[in-house]
mmCIF file of C-alpha atoms in Angstrom:
data_model
loop_
_atom_site.group_PDB
_atom_site.id
_atom_site.type_symbol
_atom_site.label_atom_id
_atom_site.label_comp_id
_atom_site.label_asym_id
_atom_site.label_seq_id
_atom_site.Cartn_x
_atom_site.Cartn_y
_atom_site.Cartn_z
ATOM 1 C CA MET A 24 110.466 -29.737 13.391
ATOM 2 C CA GLY A 25 112.695 -31.167 16.115
ATOM 3 C CA LEU A 26 116.454 -31.116 15.867
ATOM 4 C CA PRO A 27 118.052 -34.308 14.525
ATOM 5 C CA LEU A 28 120.173 -36.346 16.910
ATOM 6 C CA LEU A 29 123.372 -35.002 15.365
ATOM 7 C CA PHE A 30 122.581 -31.471 16.533
ATOM 8 C CA MET A 31 121.146 -32.508 19.884
ATOM 9 C CA ALA A 32 124.561 -33.940 20.686
ATOM 10 C CA LEU A 33 126.069 -30.458 20.639
ATOM 11 C CA LEU A 34 123.556 -29.067 23.110
ATOM 12 C CA PHE A 35 124.536 -31.396 25.934
ATOM 13 C CA ALA A 36 128.221 -32.028 25.369
ATOM 14 C CA ALA A 37 129.276 -29.175 27.678
ATOM 15 C CA GLN A 38 127.305 -30.590 30.621
ATOM 16 C CA LEU A 39 129.338 -33.803 30.911
ATOM 17 C CA PRO A 40 132.129 -34.227 33.499
ATOM 18 C CA ALA A 41 135.758 -33.963 32.503
ATOM 19 C CA ARG A 42 137.531 -37.087 31.319
ATOM 20 C CA ALA A 43 139.254 -39.084 34.032
ATOM 21 C CA ASP A 44 142.953 -39.975 34.081
ATOM 22 C CA ASP A 45 143.666 -42.581 31.410
ATOM 23 C CA SER A 46 146.451 -44.114 33.528
ATOM 24 C CA GLU A 47 144.122 -45.758 36.061
ATOM 25 C CA ALA A 48 144.004 -49.545 35.844
ATOM 26 C CA PRO A 49 140.794 -51.067 34.459
ATOM 27 C CA ALA A 50 138.438 -52.771 36.884
ATOM 28 C CA SER A 51 136.409 -55.886 36.122
ATOM 29 C CA HIS A 52 132.886 -56.406 37.457
ATOM 30 C CA ALA A 53 130.518 -59.359 37.319
ATOM 31 C CA LEU A 54 127.544 -59.251 34.966
ATOM 32 C CA SER A 55 124.398 -61.311 35.021
ATOM 33 C CA LEU A 56 121.476 -61.338 32.601
ATOM 34 C CA ASP A 57 117.794 -60.714 33.149
ATOM 35 C CA PHE A 58 115.085 -62.797 31.475
ATOM 36 C CA ALA A 59 115.303 -60.616 28.340
ATOM 37 C CA GLY A 60 119.086 -60.958 27.991
ATOM 38 C CA ARG A 61 119.970 -57.507 29.319
ATOM 39 C CA PHE A 62 122.928 -56.779 31.594
ATOM 40 C CA LEU A 63 122.530 -56.558 35.365
ATOM 41 C CA VAL A 64 125.165 -55.024 37.660
ATOM 42 C CA GLU A 65 125.353 -54.998 41.436
ATOM 43 C CA VAL A 66 124.599 -51.759 43.295
ATOM 44 C CA GLN A 67 125.117 -50.942 46.974
ATOM 45 C CA VAL A 68 122.584 -48.553 48.495
ATOM 46 C CA ALA A 69 124.057 -46.253 51.178
ATOM 47 C CA ASP A 70 125.727 -48.391 53.877
ATOM 48 C CA ASN A 71 123.488 -51.420 53.399
ATOM 49 C CA PRO A 72 125.847 -54.411 53.011
ATOM 50 C CA ARG A 73 123.602 -56.144 50.492
ATOM 51 C CA ARG A 74 124.143 -55.597 46.764
ATOM 52 C CA PHE A 75 121.118 -55.300 44.505
ATOM 53 C CA PRO A 76 120.956 -56.138 40.764
ATOM 54 C CA PHE A 77 120.217 -53.043 38.626
ATOM 55 C CA LEU A 78 119.620 -53.003 34.883
ATOM 56 C CA LEU A 79 122.552 -51.352 33.064
ATOM 57 C CA ASP A 80 120.809 -48.782 30.871
ATOM 58 C CA THR A 81 122.999 -46.690 28.559
ATOM 59 C CA GLY A 82 119.853 -44.932 27.334
ATOM 60 C CA ALA A 83 118.874 -43.654 30.815
ATOM 61 C CA GLU A 84 120.153 -40.223 31.806
ATOM 62 C CA ARG A 85 119.625 -40.929 35.509
ATOM 63 C CA THR A 86 119.547 -43.853 37.895
ATOM 64 C CA MET A 87 116.104 -44.792 39.208
ATOM 65 C CA LEU A 88 114.845 -47.270 41.767
ATOM 66 C CA TYR A 89 112.069 -49.818 41.485
ATOM 67 C CA ARG A 90 109.409 -49.942 44.142
ATOM 68 C CA SER A 91 110.599 -53.407 45.155
ATOM 69 C CA LEU A 92 113.846 -51.838 46.440
ATOM 70 C CA VAL A 93 112.241 -49.233 48.701
ATOM 71 C CA THR A 94 109.923 -51.942 49.979
ATOM 72 C CA GLU A 95 112.876 -54.231 50.669
ATOM 73 C CA LEU A 96 114.758 -51.483 52.528
ATOM 74 C CA ASP A 97 111.613 -50.060 54.165
ATOM 75 C CA LEU A 98 112.323 -46.543 52.896
ATOM 76 C CA SER A 99 109.794 -43.737 53.244
ATOM 77 C CA ALA A 100 108.856 -41.341 50.470
ATOM 78 C CA LEU A 101 109.757 -37.686 50.911
ATOM 79 C CA PRO A 102 106.537 -35.895 51.918
ATOM 80 C CA ARG A 103 104.773 -34.126 49.043
ATOM 81 C CA GLN A 104 107.764 -34.512 46.716
ATOM 82 C CA SER A 105 107.599 -36.000 43.256
ATOM 83 C CA THR A 106 109.134 -35.455 39.833
ATOM 84 C CA ARG A 107 108.146 -35.949 36.210
ATOM 85 C CA VAL A 108 110.428 -38.466 34.490
ATOM 86 C CA GLN A 109 110.811 -38.962 30.750
ATOM 87 C CA THR A 110 110.745 -42.708 30.073
ATOM 88 C CA ALA A 111 110.953 -44.466 26.716
ATOM 89 C CA THR A 112 107.177 -44.561 26.343
ATOM 90 C CA GLY A 113 106.088 -41.368 28.052
ATOM 91 C CA ILE A 114 106.370 -38.928 30.932
ATOM 92 C CA ARG A 115 105.417 -40.294 34.321
ATOM 93 C CA THR A 116 105.161 -38.652 37.744
ATOM 94 C CA MET A 117 107.197 -40.538 40.342
ATOM 95 C CA GLN A 118 107.638 -40.170 44.077
ATOM 96 C CA LEU A 119 111.033 -39.171 45.467
ATOM 97 C CA TYR A 120 113.049 -41.002 48.117
ATOM 98 C CA ASP A 121 116.281 -40.022 49.874
ATOM 99 C CA VAL A 122 118.662 -42.973 49.484
ATOM 100 C CA GLY A 123 121.903 -41.201 50.410
ATOM 101 C CA SER A 124 124.477 -42.724 48.067
ATOM 102 C CA LEU A 125 124.656 -45.429 45.415
ATOM 103 C CA GLN A 126 127.838 -47.384 44.718
ATOM 104 C CA ALA A 127 128.397 -49.326 41.500
ATOM 105 C CA LEU A 128 131.179 -50.031 39.006
ATOM 106 C CA GLY A 129 133.745 -48.489 41.342
ATOM 107 C CA ARG A 130 131.964 -45.129 41.499
ATOM 108 C CA THR A 131 129.890 -43.543 44.258
ATOM 109 C CA VAL A 132 127.075 -41.201 43.241
ATOM 110 C CA ARG A 133 124.922 -39.147 45.578
ATOM 111 C CA PRO A 134 121.817 -38.678 43.459
ATOM 112 C CA GLY A 135 119.886 -36.597 45.981
ATOM 113 C CA PRO A 136 116.188 -37.456 46.003
ATOM 114 C CA ALA A 137 115.817 -40.497 43.739
ATOM 115 C CA ALA A 138 112.749 -41.253 41.633
ATOM 116 C CA VAL A 139 111.008 -44.536 42.313
ATOM 117 C CA MET A 140 109.184 -46.227 39.468
ATOM 118 C CA PRO A 141 106.773 -49.154 39.497
ATOM 119 C CA ASP A 142 108.298 -52.575 38.904
ATOM 120 C CA VAL A 143 108.060 -53.396 35.196
ATOM 121 C CA ASP A 144 107.841 -57.193 35.185
ATOM 122 C CA LEU A 145 111.541 -57.564 36.027
ATOM 123 C CA PRO A 146 111.725 -60.150 38.811
ATOM 124 C CA GLY A 147 114.946 -59.911 40.791
ATOM 125 C CA THR A 148 115.797 -56.425 39.465
ATOM 126 C CA TYR A 149 115.749 -53.426 41.798
ATOM 127 C CA GLY A 150 116.433 -50.403 39.602
ATOM 128 C CA ILE A 151 117.957 -48.872 36.481
ATOM 129 C CA LEU A 152 121.611 -47.808 36.491
ATOM 130 C CA GLY A 153 121.930 -44.672 34.345
ATOM 131 C CA VAL A 154 124.778 -43.055 32.462
ATOM 132 C CA GLU A 155 125.950 -40.852 35.339
ATOM 133 C CA PHE A 156 127.927 -43.947 36.394
ATOM 134 C CA LEU A 157 129.560 -44.106 32.946
ATOM 135 C CA HIS A 158 130.480 -40.474 32.151
ATOM 136 C CA GLY A 159 134.113 -40.101 31.116
ATOM 137 C CA ARG A 160 134.700 -43.858 31.094
ATOM 138 C CA THR A 161 134.948 -46.755 28.643
ATOM 139 C CA VAL A 162 133.038 -49.978 29.334
ATOM 140 C CA GLU A 163 133.640 -53.358 27.715
ATOM 141 C CA LEU A 164 130.725 -55.787 27.843
ATOM 142 C CA ALA A 165 131.728 -59.377 27.158
ATOM 143 C CA GLY A 166 130.032 -62.500 28.440
ATOM 144 C CA ASP A 167 129.611 -62.322 32.194
ATOM 145 C CA ARG A 168 132.147 -59.523 32.770
ATOM 146 C CA LEU A 169 132.064 -55.741 32.480
ATOM 147 C CA THR A 170 135.438 -54.004 32.392
ATOM 148 C CA VAL A 171 135.598 -50.298 33.223
ATOM 149 C CA HIS A 172 138.433 -48.057 32.025
ATOM 150 C CA GLU A 173 138.798 -44.503 33.265
ATOM 151 C CA GLY A 174 138.951 -42.278 30.206
ATOM 152 C CA SER A 175 139.211 -43.570 26.635
ATOM 153 C CA ALA A 176 140.379 -47.141 26.045
ATOM 154 C CA MET A 177 139.222 -48.523 22.714
ATOM 155 C CA PRO A 178 140.401 -52.016 21.666
ATOM 156 C CA PRO A 179 142.837 -52.523 18.772
ATOM 157 C CA ARG A 180 141.255 -52.342 15.338
ATOM 158 C CA ASP A 181 142.289 -55.891 14.483
ATOM 159 C CA GLY A 182 139.180 -58.005 15.088
ATOM 160 C CA TRP A 183 136.939 -55.051 15.991
ATOM 161 C CA PHE A 184 134.738 -52.634 14.072
ATOM 162 C CA HIS A 185 135.242 -49.045 15.295
ATOM 163 C CA ILE A 186 132.305 -46.639 14.896
ATOM 164 C CA GLU A 187 132.526 -42.910 15.542
ATOM 165 C CA GLY A 188 129.618 -41.537 17.572
ATOM 166 C CA ARG A 189 128.487 -38.466 19.462
ATOM 167 C CA PRO A 190 126.821 -37.658 22.783
ATOM 168 C CA VAL A 191 123.056 -37.418 22.805
ATOM 169 C CA GLY A 192 120.563 -36.565 25.522
ATOM 170 C CA ARG A 193 122.454 -36.114 28.794
ATOM 171 C CA GLY A 194 125.299 -38.524 28.236
ATOM 172 C CA SER A 195 124.160 -41.412 26.040
ATOM 173 C CA LEU A 196 125.945 -42.462 22.851
ATOM 174 C CA ALA A 197 124.490 -42.124 19.349
ATOM 175 C CA VAL A 198 125.905 -43.679 16.168
ATOM 176 C CA ASP A 199 124.674 -43.925 12.590
ATOM 177 C CA VAL A 200 123.055 -47.154 11.390
ATOM 178 C CA GLN A 201 122.859 -48.003 7.687
ATOM 179 C CA ILE A 202 119.614 -49.671 6.561
ATOM 180 C CA GLY A 203 119.577 -49.947 2.810
ATOM 181 C CA THR A 204 120.392 -46.487 1.489
ATOM 182 C CA LEU A 205 119.136 -44.722 4.629
ATOM 183 C CA LEU A 206 121.515 -43.569 7.358
ATOM 184 C CA VAL A 207 119.562 -43.567 10.630
ATOM 185 C CA PRO A 208 120.831 -41.815 13.802
ATOM 186 C CA ALA A 209 120.548 -44.343 16.614
ATOM 187 C CA MET A 210 121.011 -44.317 20.388
ATOM 188 C CA VAL A 211 122.887 -47.264 21.917
ATOM 189 C CA ASP A 212 120.522 -48.548 24.602
ATOM 190 C CA THR A 213 121.458 -51.576 26.694
ATOM 191 C CA GLY A 214 118.199 -51.094 28.595
ATOM 192 C CA ALA A 215 116.170 -52.041 25.499
ATOM 193 C CA ASN A 216 115.800 -55.730 24.723
ATOM 194 C CA VAL A 217 114.682 -54.921 21.144
ATOM 195 C CA SER A 218 115.730 -52.361 18.550
ATOM 196 C CA VAL A 219 113.073 -49.795 17.636
ATOM 197 C CA LEU A 220 112.562 -47.571 14.587
ATOM 198 C CA ASN A 221 110.417 -44.464 14.748
ATOM 199 C CA ARG A 222 107.650 -43.963 12.200
ATOM 200 C CA ALA A 223 109.678 -41.471 10.158
ATOM 201 C CA ALA A 224 112.440 -44.050 9.652
ATOM 202 C CA TYR A 225 109.890 -46.747 8.868
ATOM 203 C CA ARG A 226 108.176 -44.643 6.182
ATOM 204 C CA ALA A 227 111.493 -43.804 4.541
ATOM 205 C CA LEU A 228 112.541 -47.459 4.544
ATOM 206 C CA VAL A 229 109.221 -48.659 3.117
ATOM 207 C CA GLU A 230 109.549 -46.156 0.273
ATOM 208 C CA GLY A 231 113.000 -47.548 -0.474
ATOM 209 C CA GLY A 232 111.821 -51.155 -0.244
ATOM 210 C CA TRP A 233 114.227 -51.955 2.595
ATOM 211 C CA VAL A 234 111.761 -53.225 5.210
ATOM 212 C CA GLU A 235 108.603 -55.275 5.095
ATOM 213 C CA LEU A 236 105.839 -55.709 7.655
ATOM 214 C CA GLU A 237 105.978 -58.994 9.549
ATOM 215 C CA GLU A 238 103.070 -58.648 11.948
ATOM 216 C CA ASN A 239 101.220 -56.213 14.138
ATOM 217 C CA VAL A 240 102.154 -56.132 17.824
ATOM 218 C CA ASP A 241 99.541 -55.093 20.330
ATOM 219 C CA SER A 242 101.780 -52.990 22.545
ATOM 220 C CA LEU A 243 105.264 -52.169 23.752
ATOM 221 C CA ILE A 244 105.365 -51.924 27.546
ATOM 222 C CA ALA A 245 107.679 -49.749 29.657
ATOM 223 C CA ALA A 246 107.543 -47.618 32.788
ATOM 224 C CA GLY A 247 105.773 -44.756 31.048
ATOM 225 C CA GLY A 248 102.928 -46.949 29.835
ATOM 226 C CA THR A 249 102.198 -48.829 26.634
ATOM 227 C CA VAL A 250 102.415 -47.756 22.995
ATOM 228 C CA GLN A 251 101.223 -49.415 19.814
ATOM 229 C CA ALA A 252 103.951 -51.123 17.813
ATOM 230 C CA ALA A 253 104.464 -53.193 14.684
ATOM 231 C CA ARG A 254 107.189 -55.672 13.793
ATOM 232 C CA VAL A 255 109.146 -55.421 10.540
ATOM 233 C CA SER A 256 112.113 -57.198 9.012
ATOM 234 C CA GLY A 257 114.949 -55.314 7.379
ATOM 235 C CA LYS A 258 116.978 -56.701 4.490
ATOM 236 C CA GLN A 259 120.225 -55.765 6.225
ATOM 237 C CA VAL A 260 121.329 -53.487 9.034
ATOM 238 C CA ALA A 261 124.928 -52.237 9.298
ATOM 239 C CA ILE A 262 126.545 -50.543 12.302
ATOM 240 C CA GLY A 263 129.899 -49.410 11.016
ATOM 241 C CA GLY A 264 131.334 -52.459 9.252
ATOM 242 C CA LYS A 265 129.238 -54.901 11.309
ATOM 243 C CA THR A 266 126.223 -56.207 9.366
ATOM 244 C CA TYR A 267 123.153 -58.052 10.612
ATOM 245 C CA GLY A 268 121.141 -59.997 8.049
ATOM 246 C CA ARG A 269 117.353 -59.535 8.074
ATOM 247 C CA PRO A 270 116.937 -58.454 11.693
ATOM 248 C CA SER A 271 113.454 -58.193 13.176
ATOM 249 C CA LEU A 272 112.755 -54.625 14.374
ATOM 250 C CA LEU A 273 109.897 -52.899 16.148
ATOM 251 C CA VAL A 274 108.304 -49.695 14.875
ATOM 252 C CA ALA A 275 106.849 -47.306 17.444
ATOM 253 C CA ASP A 276 106.741 -43.561 18.006
ATOM 254 C CA LEU A 277 108.260 -43.646 21.473
ATOM 255 C CA SER A 278 108.236 -40.327 23.285
ATOM 256 C CA ILE A 279 111.965 -40.647 23.865
ATOM 257 C CA PHE A 280 112.469 -39.902 20.158
ATOM 258 C CA ALA A 281 110.745 -36.526 20.521
ATOM 259 C CA SER A 282 112.816 -35.655 23.600
ATOM 260 C CA LEU A 283 115.970 -36.370 21.566
ATOM 261 C CA GLY A 284 114.821 -34.016 18.815
ATOM 262 C CA ALA A 285 113.655 -36.661 16.347
ATOM 263 C CA ARG A 286 109.902 -36.223 16.364
ATOM 264 C CA HIS A 287 109.722 -35.880 12.569
ATOM 265 C CA SER A 288 113.103 -37.180 11.377
ATOM 266 C CA PRO A 289 114.260 -40.815 11.129
ATOM 267 C CA ALA A 290 115.757 -42.231 14.341
ATOM 268 C CA MET A 291 116.357 -45.563 16.006
ATOM 269 C CA ILE A 292 117.190 -47.242 19.303
ATOM 270 C CA ILE A 293 119.803 -50.009 19.104
ATOM 271 C CA GLY A 294 118.791 -52.664 21.601
ATOM 272 C CA MET A 295 120.293 -55.843 22.968
ATOM 273 C CA ASP A 296 118.925 -57.927 20.093
ATOM 274 C CA LEU A 297 121.735 -56.398 18.002
ATOM 275 C CA ILE A 298 124.565 -55.277 20.293
ATOM 276 C CA GLY A 299 124.059 -58.158 22.716
ATOM 277 C CA ARG A 300 125.144 -60.729 20.137
ATOM 278 C CA GLN A 301 128.875 -60.104 20.562
ATOM 279 C CA PRO A 302 131.303 -58.243 22.857
ATOM 280 C CA VAL A 303 131.043 -54.457 22.570
ATOM 281 C CA VAL A 304 133.036 -51.511 23.903
ATOM 282 C CA ILE A 305 131.296 -48.180 24.555
ATOM 283 C CA ASP A 306 133.508 -45.137 25.022
ATOM 284 C CA PHE A 307 131.715 -42.400 26.980
ATOM 285 C CA SER A 308 134.852 -40.266 26.898
ATOM 286 C CA ARG A 309 135.519 -39.866 23.174
ATOM 287 C CA TRP A 310 132.098 -41.090 22.023
ATOM 288 C CA GLN A 311 132.927 -44.220 20.098
ATOM 289 C CA LEU A 312 131.544 -47.744 19.782
ATOM 290 C CA ALA A 313 133.509 -50.900 19.030
ATOM 291 C CA ILE A 314 131.868 -54.198 18.054
ATOM 292 C CA ARG A 315 133.725 -57.511 17.924
ATOM 293 C CA GLU A 316 133.710 -58.903 14.396
ATOM 294 C CA ALA A 317 132.662 -62.428 15.390
ATOM 295 C CA ASP A 318 129.295 -63.050 17.045
ATOM 296 C CA THR A 319 129.188 -64.824 20.390
ATOM 297 C CA PRO A 320 128.475 -68.528 19.753
#
């Protein structure tokens, strides 16, 4: 049986960079939204003056490029070099390209050979910005602005729900979600437009009478391919003190659950259908989540 998310957090905590100086002033960056309501941030590739929209993905351990970007910049693949990448729906072999450096959110990262993935029906998007740009920082996502603090900078408790979390994977944040009487470990994933339960969580919730089947869904599509999914409604979902009444959730055994150690134990991905409703603060320094009490109108 795989390790639950709680224990996986301990395996990777030592690999993260040290926390930055808390005294640095926060920086504000523009956000835009893709067609599914996910956050896009601007990325500069090497010394190219143009800035390209990348999907901000707190569930991605590394930044990856879409094929549209290497086509736009006329980059050549490294000869006979590829890598196997774990995506949400499966492992996929991807070609490698040398892009030099990537600049985003006030940080420059030299990723070395970068994996290039096929475009996944995201017009106007050129890649996925992973958590290596967020390590040791706190990000506030509100409306059309993203504010970055170096180190830990949680908002005051008045007007915000504060949720303790833990690192999972190679730098993502996991928190516990209450559905009925079941406490489900969940990864905060701004790259997911919908929240997803694995089959183990679904079975436990059905037994407790806390979810009901709405309809079958043919497939859930991502870079690693497609997987079968079903749609269910939950009576209530709570993240800390923040509750969501009868949310619609997908059920699918995504391969990302197995890689996080939750092949046979209940687990969940929190997508933008929940955390995108109101301003949120994600602390990648002390592993906390804050959710504004009032939803965005």
